[in-house]
Short mmCIF file of C-alpha atoms and ligand atoms in Angstrom, two decimals:
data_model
loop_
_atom_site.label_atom_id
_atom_site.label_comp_id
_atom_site.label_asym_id
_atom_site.label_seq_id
_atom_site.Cartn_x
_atom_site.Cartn_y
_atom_site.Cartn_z
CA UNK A 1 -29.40 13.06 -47.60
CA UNK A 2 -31.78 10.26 -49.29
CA UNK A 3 -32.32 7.42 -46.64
CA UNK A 4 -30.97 4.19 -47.70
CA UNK A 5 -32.78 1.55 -48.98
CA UNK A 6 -32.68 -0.75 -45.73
CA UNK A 7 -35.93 -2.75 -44.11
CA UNK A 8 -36.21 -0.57 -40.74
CA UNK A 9 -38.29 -2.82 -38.87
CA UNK A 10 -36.29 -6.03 -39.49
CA UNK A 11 -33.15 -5.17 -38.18
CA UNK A 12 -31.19 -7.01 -35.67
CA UNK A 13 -28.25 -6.13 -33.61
CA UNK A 14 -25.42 -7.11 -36.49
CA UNK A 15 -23.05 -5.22 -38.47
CA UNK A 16 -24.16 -3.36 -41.34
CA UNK A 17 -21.28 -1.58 -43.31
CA UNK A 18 -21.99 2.09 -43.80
CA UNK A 19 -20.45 5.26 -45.82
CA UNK A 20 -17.40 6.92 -43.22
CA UNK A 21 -15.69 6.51 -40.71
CA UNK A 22 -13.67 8.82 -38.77
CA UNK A 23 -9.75 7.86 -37.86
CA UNK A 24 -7.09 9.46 -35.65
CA UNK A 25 -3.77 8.24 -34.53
CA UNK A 26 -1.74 9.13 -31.61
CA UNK A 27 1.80 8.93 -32.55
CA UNK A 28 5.05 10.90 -30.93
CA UNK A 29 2.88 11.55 -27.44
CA UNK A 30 0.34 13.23 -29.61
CA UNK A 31 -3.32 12.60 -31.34
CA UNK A 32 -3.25 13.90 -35.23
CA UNK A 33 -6.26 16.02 -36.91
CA UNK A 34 -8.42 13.34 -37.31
CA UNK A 35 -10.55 12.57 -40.77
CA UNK A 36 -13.25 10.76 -42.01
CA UNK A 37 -12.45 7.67 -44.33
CA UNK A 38 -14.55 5.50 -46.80
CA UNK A 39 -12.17 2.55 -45.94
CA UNK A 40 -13.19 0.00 -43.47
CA UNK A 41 -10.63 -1.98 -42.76
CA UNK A 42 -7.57 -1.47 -40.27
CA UNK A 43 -4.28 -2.94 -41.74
CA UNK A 44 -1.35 -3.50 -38.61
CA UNK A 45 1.44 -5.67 -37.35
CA UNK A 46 0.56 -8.97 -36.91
CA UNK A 47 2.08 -8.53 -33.33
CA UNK A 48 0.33 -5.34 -32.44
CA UNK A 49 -0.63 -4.58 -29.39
CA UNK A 50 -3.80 -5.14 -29.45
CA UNK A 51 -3.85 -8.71 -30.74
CA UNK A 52 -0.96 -9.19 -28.45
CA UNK A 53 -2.28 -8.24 -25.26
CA UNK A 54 -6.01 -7.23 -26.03
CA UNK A 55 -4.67 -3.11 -25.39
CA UNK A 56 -8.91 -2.01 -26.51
CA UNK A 57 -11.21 0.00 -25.14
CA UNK A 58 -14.78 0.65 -26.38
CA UNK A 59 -17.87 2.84 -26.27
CA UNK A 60 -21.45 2.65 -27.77
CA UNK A 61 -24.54 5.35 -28.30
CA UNK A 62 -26.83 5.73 -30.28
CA UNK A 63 -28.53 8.37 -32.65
CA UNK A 64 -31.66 9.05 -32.62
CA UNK A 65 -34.44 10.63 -35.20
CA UNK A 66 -36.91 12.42 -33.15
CA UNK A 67 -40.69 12.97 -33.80
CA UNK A 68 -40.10 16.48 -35.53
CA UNK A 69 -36.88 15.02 -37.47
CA UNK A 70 -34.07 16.44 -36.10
CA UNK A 71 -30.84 14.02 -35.36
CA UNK A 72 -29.54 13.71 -31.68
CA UNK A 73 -27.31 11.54 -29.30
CA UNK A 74 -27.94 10.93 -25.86
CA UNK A 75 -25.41 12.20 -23.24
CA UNK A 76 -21.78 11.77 -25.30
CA UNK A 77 -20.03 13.42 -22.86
CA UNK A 78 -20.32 10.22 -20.63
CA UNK A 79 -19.27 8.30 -23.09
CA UNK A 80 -16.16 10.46 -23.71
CA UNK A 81 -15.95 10.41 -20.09
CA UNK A 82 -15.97 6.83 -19.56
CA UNK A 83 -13.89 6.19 -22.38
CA UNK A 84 -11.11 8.44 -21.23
CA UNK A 85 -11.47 6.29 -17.91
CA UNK A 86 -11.28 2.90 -19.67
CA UNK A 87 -8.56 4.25 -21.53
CA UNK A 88 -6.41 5.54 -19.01
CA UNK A 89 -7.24 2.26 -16.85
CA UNK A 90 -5.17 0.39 -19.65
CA UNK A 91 -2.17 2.83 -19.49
CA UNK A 92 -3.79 4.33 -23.49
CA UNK A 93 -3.61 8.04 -24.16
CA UNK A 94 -7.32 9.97 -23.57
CA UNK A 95 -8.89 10.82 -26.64
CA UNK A 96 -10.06 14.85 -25.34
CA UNK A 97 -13.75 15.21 -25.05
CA UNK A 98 -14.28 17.53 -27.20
CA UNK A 99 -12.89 16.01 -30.35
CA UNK A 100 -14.98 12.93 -29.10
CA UNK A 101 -18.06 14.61 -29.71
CA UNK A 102 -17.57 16.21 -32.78
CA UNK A 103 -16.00 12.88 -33.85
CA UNK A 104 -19.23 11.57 -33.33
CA UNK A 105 -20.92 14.34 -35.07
CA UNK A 106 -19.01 13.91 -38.06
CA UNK A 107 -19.40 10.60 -38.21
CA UNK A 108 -23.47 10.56 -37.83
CA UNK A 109 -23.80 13.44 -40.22
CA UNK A 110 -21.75 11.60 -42.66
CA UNK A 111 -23.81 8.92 -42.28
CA UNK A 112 -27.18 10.35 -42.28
CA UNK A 113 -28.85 8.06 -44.35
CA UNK A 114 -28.60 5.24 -42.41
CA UNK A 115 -30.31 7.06 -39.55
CA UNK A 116 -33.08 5.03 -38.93
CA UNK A 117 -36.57 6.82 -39.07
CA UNK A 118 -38.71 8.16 -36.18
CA UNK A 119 -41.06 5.10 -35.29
CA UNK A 120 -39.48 2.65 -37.15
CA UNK A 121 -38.06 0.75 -34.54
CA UNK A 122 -34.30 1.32 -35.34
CA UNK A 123 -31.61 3.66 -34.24
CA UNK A 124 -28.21 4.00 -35.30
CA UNK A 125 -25.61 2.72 -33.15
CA UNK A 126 -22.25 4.32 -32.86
CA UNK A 127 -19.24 2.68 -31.35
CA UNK A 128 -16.09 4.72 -30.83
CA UNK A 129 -12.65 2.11 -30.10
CA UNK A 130 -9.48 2.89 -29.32
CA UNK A 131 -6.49 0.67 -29.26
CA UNK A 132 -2.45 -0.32 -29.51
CA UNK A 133 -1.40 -0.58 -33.18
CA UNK A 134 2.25 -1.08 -33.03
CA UNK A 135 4.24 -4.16 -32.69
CA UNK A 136 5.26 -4.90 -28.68
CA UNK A 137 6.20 -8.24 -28.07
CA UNK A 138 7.45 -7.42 -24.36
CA UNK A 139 4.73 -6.77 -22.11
CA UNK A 140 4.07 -3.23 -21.99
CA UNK A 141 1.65 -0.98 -23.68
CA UNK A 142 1.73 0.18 -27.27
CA UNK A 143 3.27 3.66 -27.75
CA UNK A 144 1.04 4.63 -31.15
CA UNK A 145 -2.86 4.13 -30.80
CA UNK A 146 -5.63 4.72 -33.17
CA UNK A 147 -8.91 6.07 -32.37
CA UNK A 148 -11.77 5.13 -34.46
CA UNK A 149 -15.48 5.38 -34.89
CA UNK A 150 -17.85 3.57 -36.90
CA UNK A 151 -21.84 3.30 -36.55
CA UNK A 152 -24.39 1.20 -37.87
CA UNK A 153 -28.22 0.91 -37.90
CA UNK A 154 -29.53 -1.33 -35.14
CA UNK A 155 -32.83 -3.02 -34.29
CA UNK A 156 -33.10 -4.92 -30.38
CA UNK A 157 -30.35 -6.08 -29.20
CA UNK A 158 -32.26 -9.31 -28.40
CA UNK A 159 -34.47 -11.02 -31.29
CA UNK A 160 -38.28 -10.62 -30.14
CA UNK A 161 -37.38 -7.16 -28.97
CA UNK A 162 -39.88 -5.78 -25.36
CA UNK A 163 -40.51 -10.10 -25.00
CA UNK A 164 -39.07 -11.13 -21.30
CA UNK A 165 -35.69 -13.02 -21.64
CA UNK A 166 -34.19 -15.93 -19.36
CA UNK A 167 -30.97 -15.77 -17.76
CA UNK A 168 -28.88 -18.39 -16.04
CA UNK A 169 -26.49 -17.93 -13.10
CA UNK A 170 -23.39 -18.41 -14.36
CA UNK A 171 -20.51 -20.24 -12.38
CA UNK A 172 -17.57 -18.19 -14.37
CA UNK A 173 -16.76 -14.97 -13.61
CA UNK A 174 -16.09 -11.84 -16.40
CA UNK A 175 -14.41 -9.38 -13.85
CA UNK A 176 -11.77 -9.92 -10.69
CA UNK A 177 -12.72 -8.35 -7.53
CA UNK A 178 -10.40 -5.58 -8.29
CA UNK A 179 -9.88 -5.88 -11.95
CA UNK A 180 -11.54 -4.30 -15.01
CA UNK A 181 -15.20 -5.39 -15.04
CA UNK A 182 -15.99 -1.36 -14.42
CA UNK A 183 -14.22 -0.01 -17.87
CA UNK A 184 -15.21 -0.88 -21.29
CA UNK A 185 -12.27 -3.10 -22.47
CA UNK A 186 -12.54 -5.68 -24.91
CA UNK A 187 -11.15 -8.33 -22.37
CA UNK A 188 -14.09 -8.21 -20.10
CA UNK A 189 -16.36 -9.29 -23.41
CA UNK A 190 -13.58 -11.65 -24.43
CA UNK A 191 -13.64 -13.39 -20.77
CA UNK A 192 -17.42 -13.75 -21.33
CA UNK A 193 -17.81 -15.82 -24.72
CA UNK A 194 -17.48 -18.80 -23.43
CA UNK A 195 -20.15 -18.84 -20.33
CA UNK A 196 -22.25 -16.38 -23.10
CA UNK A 197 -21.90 -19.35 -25.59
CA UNK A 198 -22.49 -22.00 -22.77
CA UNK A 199 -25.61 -20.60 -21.87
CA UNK A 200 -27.35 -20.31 -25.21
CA UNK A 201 -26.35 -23.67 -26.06
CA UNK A 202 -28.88 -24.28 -22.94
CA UNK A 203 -31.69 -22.65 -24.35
CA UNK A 204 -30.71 -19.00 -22.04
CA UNK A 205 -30.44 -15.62 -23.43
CA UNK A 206 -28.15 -14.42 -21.32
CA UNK A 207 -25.88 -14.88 -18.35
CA UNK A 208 -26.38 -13.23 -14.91
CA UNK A 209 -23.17 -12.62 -13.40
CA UNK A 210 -22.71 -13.08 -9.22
CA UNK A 211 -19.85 -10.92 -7.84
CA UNK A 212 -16.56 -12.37 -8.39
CA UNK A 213 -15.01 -12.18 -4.97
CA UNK A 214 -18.09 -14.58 -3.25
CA UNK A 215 -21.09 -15.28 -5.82
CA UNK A 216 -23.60 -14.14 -3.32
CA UNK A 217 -24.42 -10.42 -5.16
CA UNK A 218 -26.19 -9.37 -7.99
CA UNK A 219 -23.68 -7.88 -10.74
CA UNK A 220 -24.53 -7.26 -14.16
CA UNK A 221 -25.10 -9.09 -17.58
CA UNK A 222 -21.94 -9.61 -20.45
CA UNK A 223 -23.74 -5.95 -21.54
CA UNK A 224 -26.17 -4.43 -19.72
CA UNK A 225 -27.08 -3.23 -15.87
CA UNK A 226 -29.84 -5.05 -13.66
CA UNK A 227 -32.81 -3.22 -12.47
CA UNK A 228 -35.12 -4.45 -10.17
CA UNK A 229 -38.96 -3.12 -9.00
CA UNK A 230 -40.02 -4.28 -5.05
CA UNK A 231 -43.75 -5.20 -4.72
CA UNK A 232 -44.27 -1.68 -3.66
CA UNK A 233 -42.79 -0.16 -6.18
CA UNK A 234 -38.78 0.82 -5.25
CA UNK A 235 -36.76 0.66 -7.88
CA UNK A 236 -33.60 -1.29 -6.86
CA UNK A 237 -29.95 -0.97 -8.91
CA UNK A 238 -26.85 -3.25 -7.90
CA UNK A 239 -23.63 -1.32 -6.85
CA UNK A 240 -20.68 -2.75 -7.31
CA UNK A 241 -16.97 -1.78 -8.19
CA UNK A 242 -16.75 -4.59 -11.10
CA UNK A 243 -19.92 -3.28 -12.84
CA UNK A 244 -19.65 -1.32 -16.00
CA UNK A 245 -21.26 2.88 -14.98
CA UNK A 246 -24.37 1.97 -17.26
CA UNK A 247 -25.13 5.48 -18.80
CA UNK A 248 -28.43 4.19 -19.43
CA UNK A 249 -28.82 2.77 -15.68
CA UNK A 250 -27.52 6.41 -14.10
CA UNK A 251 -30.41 8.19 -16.78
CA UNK A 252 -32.82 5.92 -15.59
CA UNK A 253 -32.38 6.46 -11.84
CA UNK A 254 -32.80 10.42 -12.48
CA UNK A 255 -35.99 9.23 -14.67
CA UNK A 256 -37.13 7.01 -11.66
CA UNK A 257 -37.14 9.81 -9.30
CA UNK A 258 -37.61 13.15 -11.35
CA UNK A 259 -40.16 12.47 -13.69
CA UNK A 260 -41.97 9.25 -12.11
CA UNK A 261 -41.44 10.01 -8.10
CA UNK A 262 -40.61 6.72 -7.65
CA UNK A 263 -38.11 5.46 -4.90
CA UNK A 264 -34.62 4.08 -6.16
CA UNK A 265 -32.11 2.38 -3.99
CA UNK A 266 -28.55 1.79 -5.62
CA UNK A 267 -27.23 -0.59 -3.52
CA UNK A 268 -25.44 -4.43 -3.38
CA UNK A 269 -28.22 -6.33 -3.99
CA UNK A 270 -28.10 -10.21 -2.29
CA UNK A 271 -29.03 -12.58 -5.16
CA UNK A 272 -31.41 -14.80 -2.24
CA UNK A 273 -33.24 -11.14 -2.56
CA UNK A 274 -34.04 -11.86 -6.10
CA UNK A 275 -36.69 -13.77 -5.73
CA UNK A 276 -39.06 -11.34 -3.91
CA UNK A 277 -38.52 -8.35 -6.66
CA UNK A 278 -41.84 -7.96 -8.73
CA UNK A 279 -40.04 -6.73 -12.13
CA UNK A 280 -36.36 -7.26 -13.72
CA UNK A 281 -35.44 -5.98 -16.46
CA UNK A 282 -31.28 -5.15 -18.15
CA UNK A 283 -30.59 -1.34 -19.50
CA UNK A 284 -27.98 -0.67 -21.71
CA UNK A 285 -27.23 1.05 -24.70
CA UNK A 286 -27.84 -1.80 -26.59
CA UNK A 287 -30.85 -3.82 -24.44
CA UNK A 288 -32.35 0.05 -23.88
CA UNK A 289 -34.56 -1.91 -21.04
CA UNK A 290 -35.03 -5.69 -21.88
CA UNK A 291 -37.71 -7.16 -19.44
CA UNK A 292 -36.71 -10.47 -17.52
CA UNK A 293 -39.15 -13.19 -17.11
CA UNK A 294 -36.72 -15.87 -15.48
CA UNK A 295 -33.74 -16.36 -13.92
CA UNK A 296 -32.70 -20.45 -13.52
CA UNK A 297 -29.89 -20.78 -11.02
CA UNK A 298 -28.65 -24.16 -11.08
CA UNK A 299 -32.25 -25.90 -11.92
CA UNK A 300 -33.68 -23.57 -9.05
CA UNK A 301 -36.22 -21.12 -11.20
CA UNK A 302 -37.26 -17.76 -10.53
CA UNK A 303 -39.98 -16.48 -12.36
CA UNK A 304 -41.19 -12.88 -11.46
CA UNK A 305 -44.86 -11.98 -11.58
CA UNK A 306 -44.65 -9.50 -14.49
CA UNK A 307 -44.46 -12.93 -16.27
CA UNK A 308 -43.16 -14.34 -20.12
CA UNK A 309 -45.43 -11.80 -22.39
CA UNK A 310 -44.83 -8.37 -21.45
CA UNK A 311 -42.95 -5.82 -19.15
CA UNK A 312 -44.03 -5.18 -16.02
CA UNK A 313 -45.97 -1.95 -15.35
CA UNK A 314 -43.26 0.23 -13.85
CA UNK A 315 -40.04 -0.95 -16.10
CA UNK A 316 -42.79 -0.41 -18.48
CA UNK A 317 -43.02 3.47 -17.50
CA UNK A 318 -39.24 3.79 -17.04
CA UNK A 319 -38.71 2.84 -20.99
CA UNK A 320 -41.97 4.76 -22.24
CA UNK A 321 -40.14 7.74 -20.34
CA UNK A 322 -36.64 7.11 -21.29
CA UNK A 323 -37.27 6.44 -24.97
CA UNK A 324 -39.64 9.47 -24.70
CA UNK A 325 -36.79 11.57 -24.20
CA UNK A 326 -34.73 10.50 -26.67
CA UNK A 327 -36.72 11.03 -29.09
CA UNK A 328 -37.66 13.99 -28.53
CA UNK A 329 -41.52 13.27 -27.10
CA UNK A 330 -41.15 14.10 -23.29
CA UNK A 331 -38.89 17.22 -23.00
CA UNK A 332 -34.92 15.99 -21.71
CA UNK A 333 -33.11 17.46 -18.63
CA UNK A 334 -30.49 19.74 -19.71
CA UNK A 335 -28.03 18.78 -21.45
CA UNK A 336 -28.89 14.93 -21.89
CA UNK A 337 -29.63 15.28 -25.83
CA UNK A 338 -26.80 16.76 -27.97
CA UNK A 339 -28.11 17.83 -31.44
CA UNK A 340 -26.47 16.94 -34.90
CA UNK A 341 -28.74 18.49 -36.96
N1 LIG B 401 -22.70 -3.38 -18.73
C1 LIG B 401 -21.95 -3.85 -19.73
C2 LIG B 401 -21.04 -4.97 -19.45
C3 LIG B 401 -22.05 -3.27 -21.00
O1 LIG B 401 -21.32 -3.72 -22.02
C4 LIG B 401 -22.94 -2.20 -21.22
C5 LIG B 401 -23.04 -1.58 -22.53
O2 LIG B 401 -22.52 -0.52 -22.78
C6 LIG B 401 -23.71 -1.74 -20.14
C7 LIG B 401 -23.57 -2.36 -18.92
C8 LIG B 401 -24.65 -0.61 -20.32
O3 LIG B 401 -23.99 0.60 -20.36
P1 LIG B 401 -24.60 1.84 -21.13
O4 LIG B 401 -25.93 2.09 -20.53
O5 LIG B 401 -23.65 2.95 -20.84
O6 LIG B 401 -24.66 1.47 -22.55
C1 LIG B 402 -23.80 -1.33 -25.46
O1 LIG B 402 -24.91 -1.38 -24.95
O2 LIG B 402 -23.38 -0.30 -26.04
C2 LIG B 402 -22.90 -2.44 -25.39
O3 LIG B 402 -21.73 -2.22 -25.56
C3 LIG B 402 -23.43 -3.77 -25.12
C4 LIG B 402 -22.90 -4.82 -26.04
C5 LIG B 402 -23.27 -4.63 -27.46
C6 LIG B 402 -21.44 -5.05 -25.83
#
């Protein structure tokens, strides 16, 4: 299929409307066939569900064209996995695993040519949603659900793409101690606009988000994992119930020790530790691995040695690796790449 006419290298992170979709509904306690559609726009109640009481759930991945030209994702299954999790967290049928994939598949080869080139910067990203389409007015969840997918070609997630970004510590929460901040529901995003919007309007990037329950440990970003490098060269993760299971933060911790030897700890990480870490940087699907600079808590600045211009040397090696592997340059453990064609 003839690539699209589309400027590769100047892409942001926004929406850009492509060819097909793929659409199933679960109605009667069942999912139907499934099929690909031209048509992007949902039509519903205006007291669905879902604009009701926020019954979504989402995933994102990416494809990838790798240096001989083939098309792959990276690691589906998790996100089928994680979705089925999110899903059943908000009391929504599981979309099976296997029609997850090949939903995906269809989708991407449908779609081919807006598959970013190798080297050009971009990848396609793909984001699978489910939610509660019929009208409840009651609290309770829907009883009919659609399942949809869409993709669209992405550049960073974060305009000046490998520069170091500054966070802020931010006072509000986006997860309860024992609520959702571990599935991929649209609520969690929704309960972060306003700090998100707060802290650009003070000249941040992002927010850094302190565990809900007593603000003294290192959570996670509105969308994307923390990784941190001691001076000698441990690679440190937060653990936490109210974090999202990064699929790019689990990859990079078998990265970290299988292909670099390096020494990871997943752990809860003490934000008065932050200040002695030599690197930071945020994994996600979307960030891949976006290098930190500075983190500003309340006027009090930290600024970690691998400084404002570039990554540090060993987040550095963990995204030469990581991106190496997904597109196809440094061979993948097995079963991390699943081929489309
Ligand atoms: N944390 C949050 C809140 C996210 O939205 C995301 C994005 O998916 C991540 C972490 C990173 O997860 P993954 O690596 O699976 O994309
Ligand atoms: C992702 O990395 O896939 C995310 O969902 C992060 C953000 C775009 C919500």
């Amino acid at each position: 299929m003839e690539k699209k006419n589309i400027d590769w290298g100047n892409l942001g992170f926004a929406y850009v409307k492509t060819d097909k979709r793929y659409v199933s509904t679960w109605k009667d306690g069942a999912w139907d066939a499934g099929t690909l559609t031209e048509d992007a726009t949902i039509t519903m109640s205006e007291c669905a569900c879902v604009l009701q009481y926020a019954q979504t759930v989402f995933e994102g991945l990416k494809a990838y064209t790798t240096e001989d030209g083939r098309i792959v994702t990276f690691r589906p299954d998790l996100n089928a996995e994680r979705l089925a999790q999110s899903a059943a967290r908000l009391e929504m049928p599981v979309f099976p695993q296997d029609r997850f994939i090949d939903a995906v598949t269809q989708v991407v080869k449908a779609n081919e040519g807006f598959v970013p080139p190798y080297g050009s910067g971009a990848t396609l990203y793909i984001r699978p949603f489910m939610f509660g389409i019929n009208e409840v007015i009651g609290v309770k969840p829907a009883t009919e659900y659609q399942f949809r997918i869409f993709c669209t070609p992405v550049g960073p997630y974060f305009k000046g793409g490998a520069k170091p970004i500054t966070l802020r510590v931010s006072d509000l929460d986006r997860a309860a101690p024992h609520g959702t901040g571990n599935i991929k529901a649209g609520l969690n995003y929704a309960m972060s606009l306003h700090t998100l919007m707060d802290a650009h309007r003070a000249g941040y990037d992002e927010n850094m988000f302190l565990d809900p329950a007593t603000h003294t440990k290192v959570e996670e970003t509105g969308g994307a994992n923390f990784l941190f490098v001691t001076k000698d060269g441990k690679v440190v993760t937060p653990k936490s119930n109210s974090i999202l299971p990064s699929i790019t933060r689990r990859s990079l911790v078998s990265v970290a020790k299988e292909y670099l030897g390096l020494e990871v700890e997943e752990r809860e990480v003490l934000f008065e530790e932050v200040k002695d870490f030599a690197e930071c940087g945020l994994c996600g699907t979307a960030a891949v691995i976006s290098p930190v600079g500075k983190i500003v808590d309340h006027g009090n600045e930290i600024c970690f040695p691998s400084g404002m211009e570039k990554m540090g040397p060993t987040i550095q090696k963990l995204y030469d690796t990581l991106t190496g592997i997904q597109m196809g340059r440094i061979e993948a453990p097995t079963g991390w790449i699943h081929e489309i064609k």
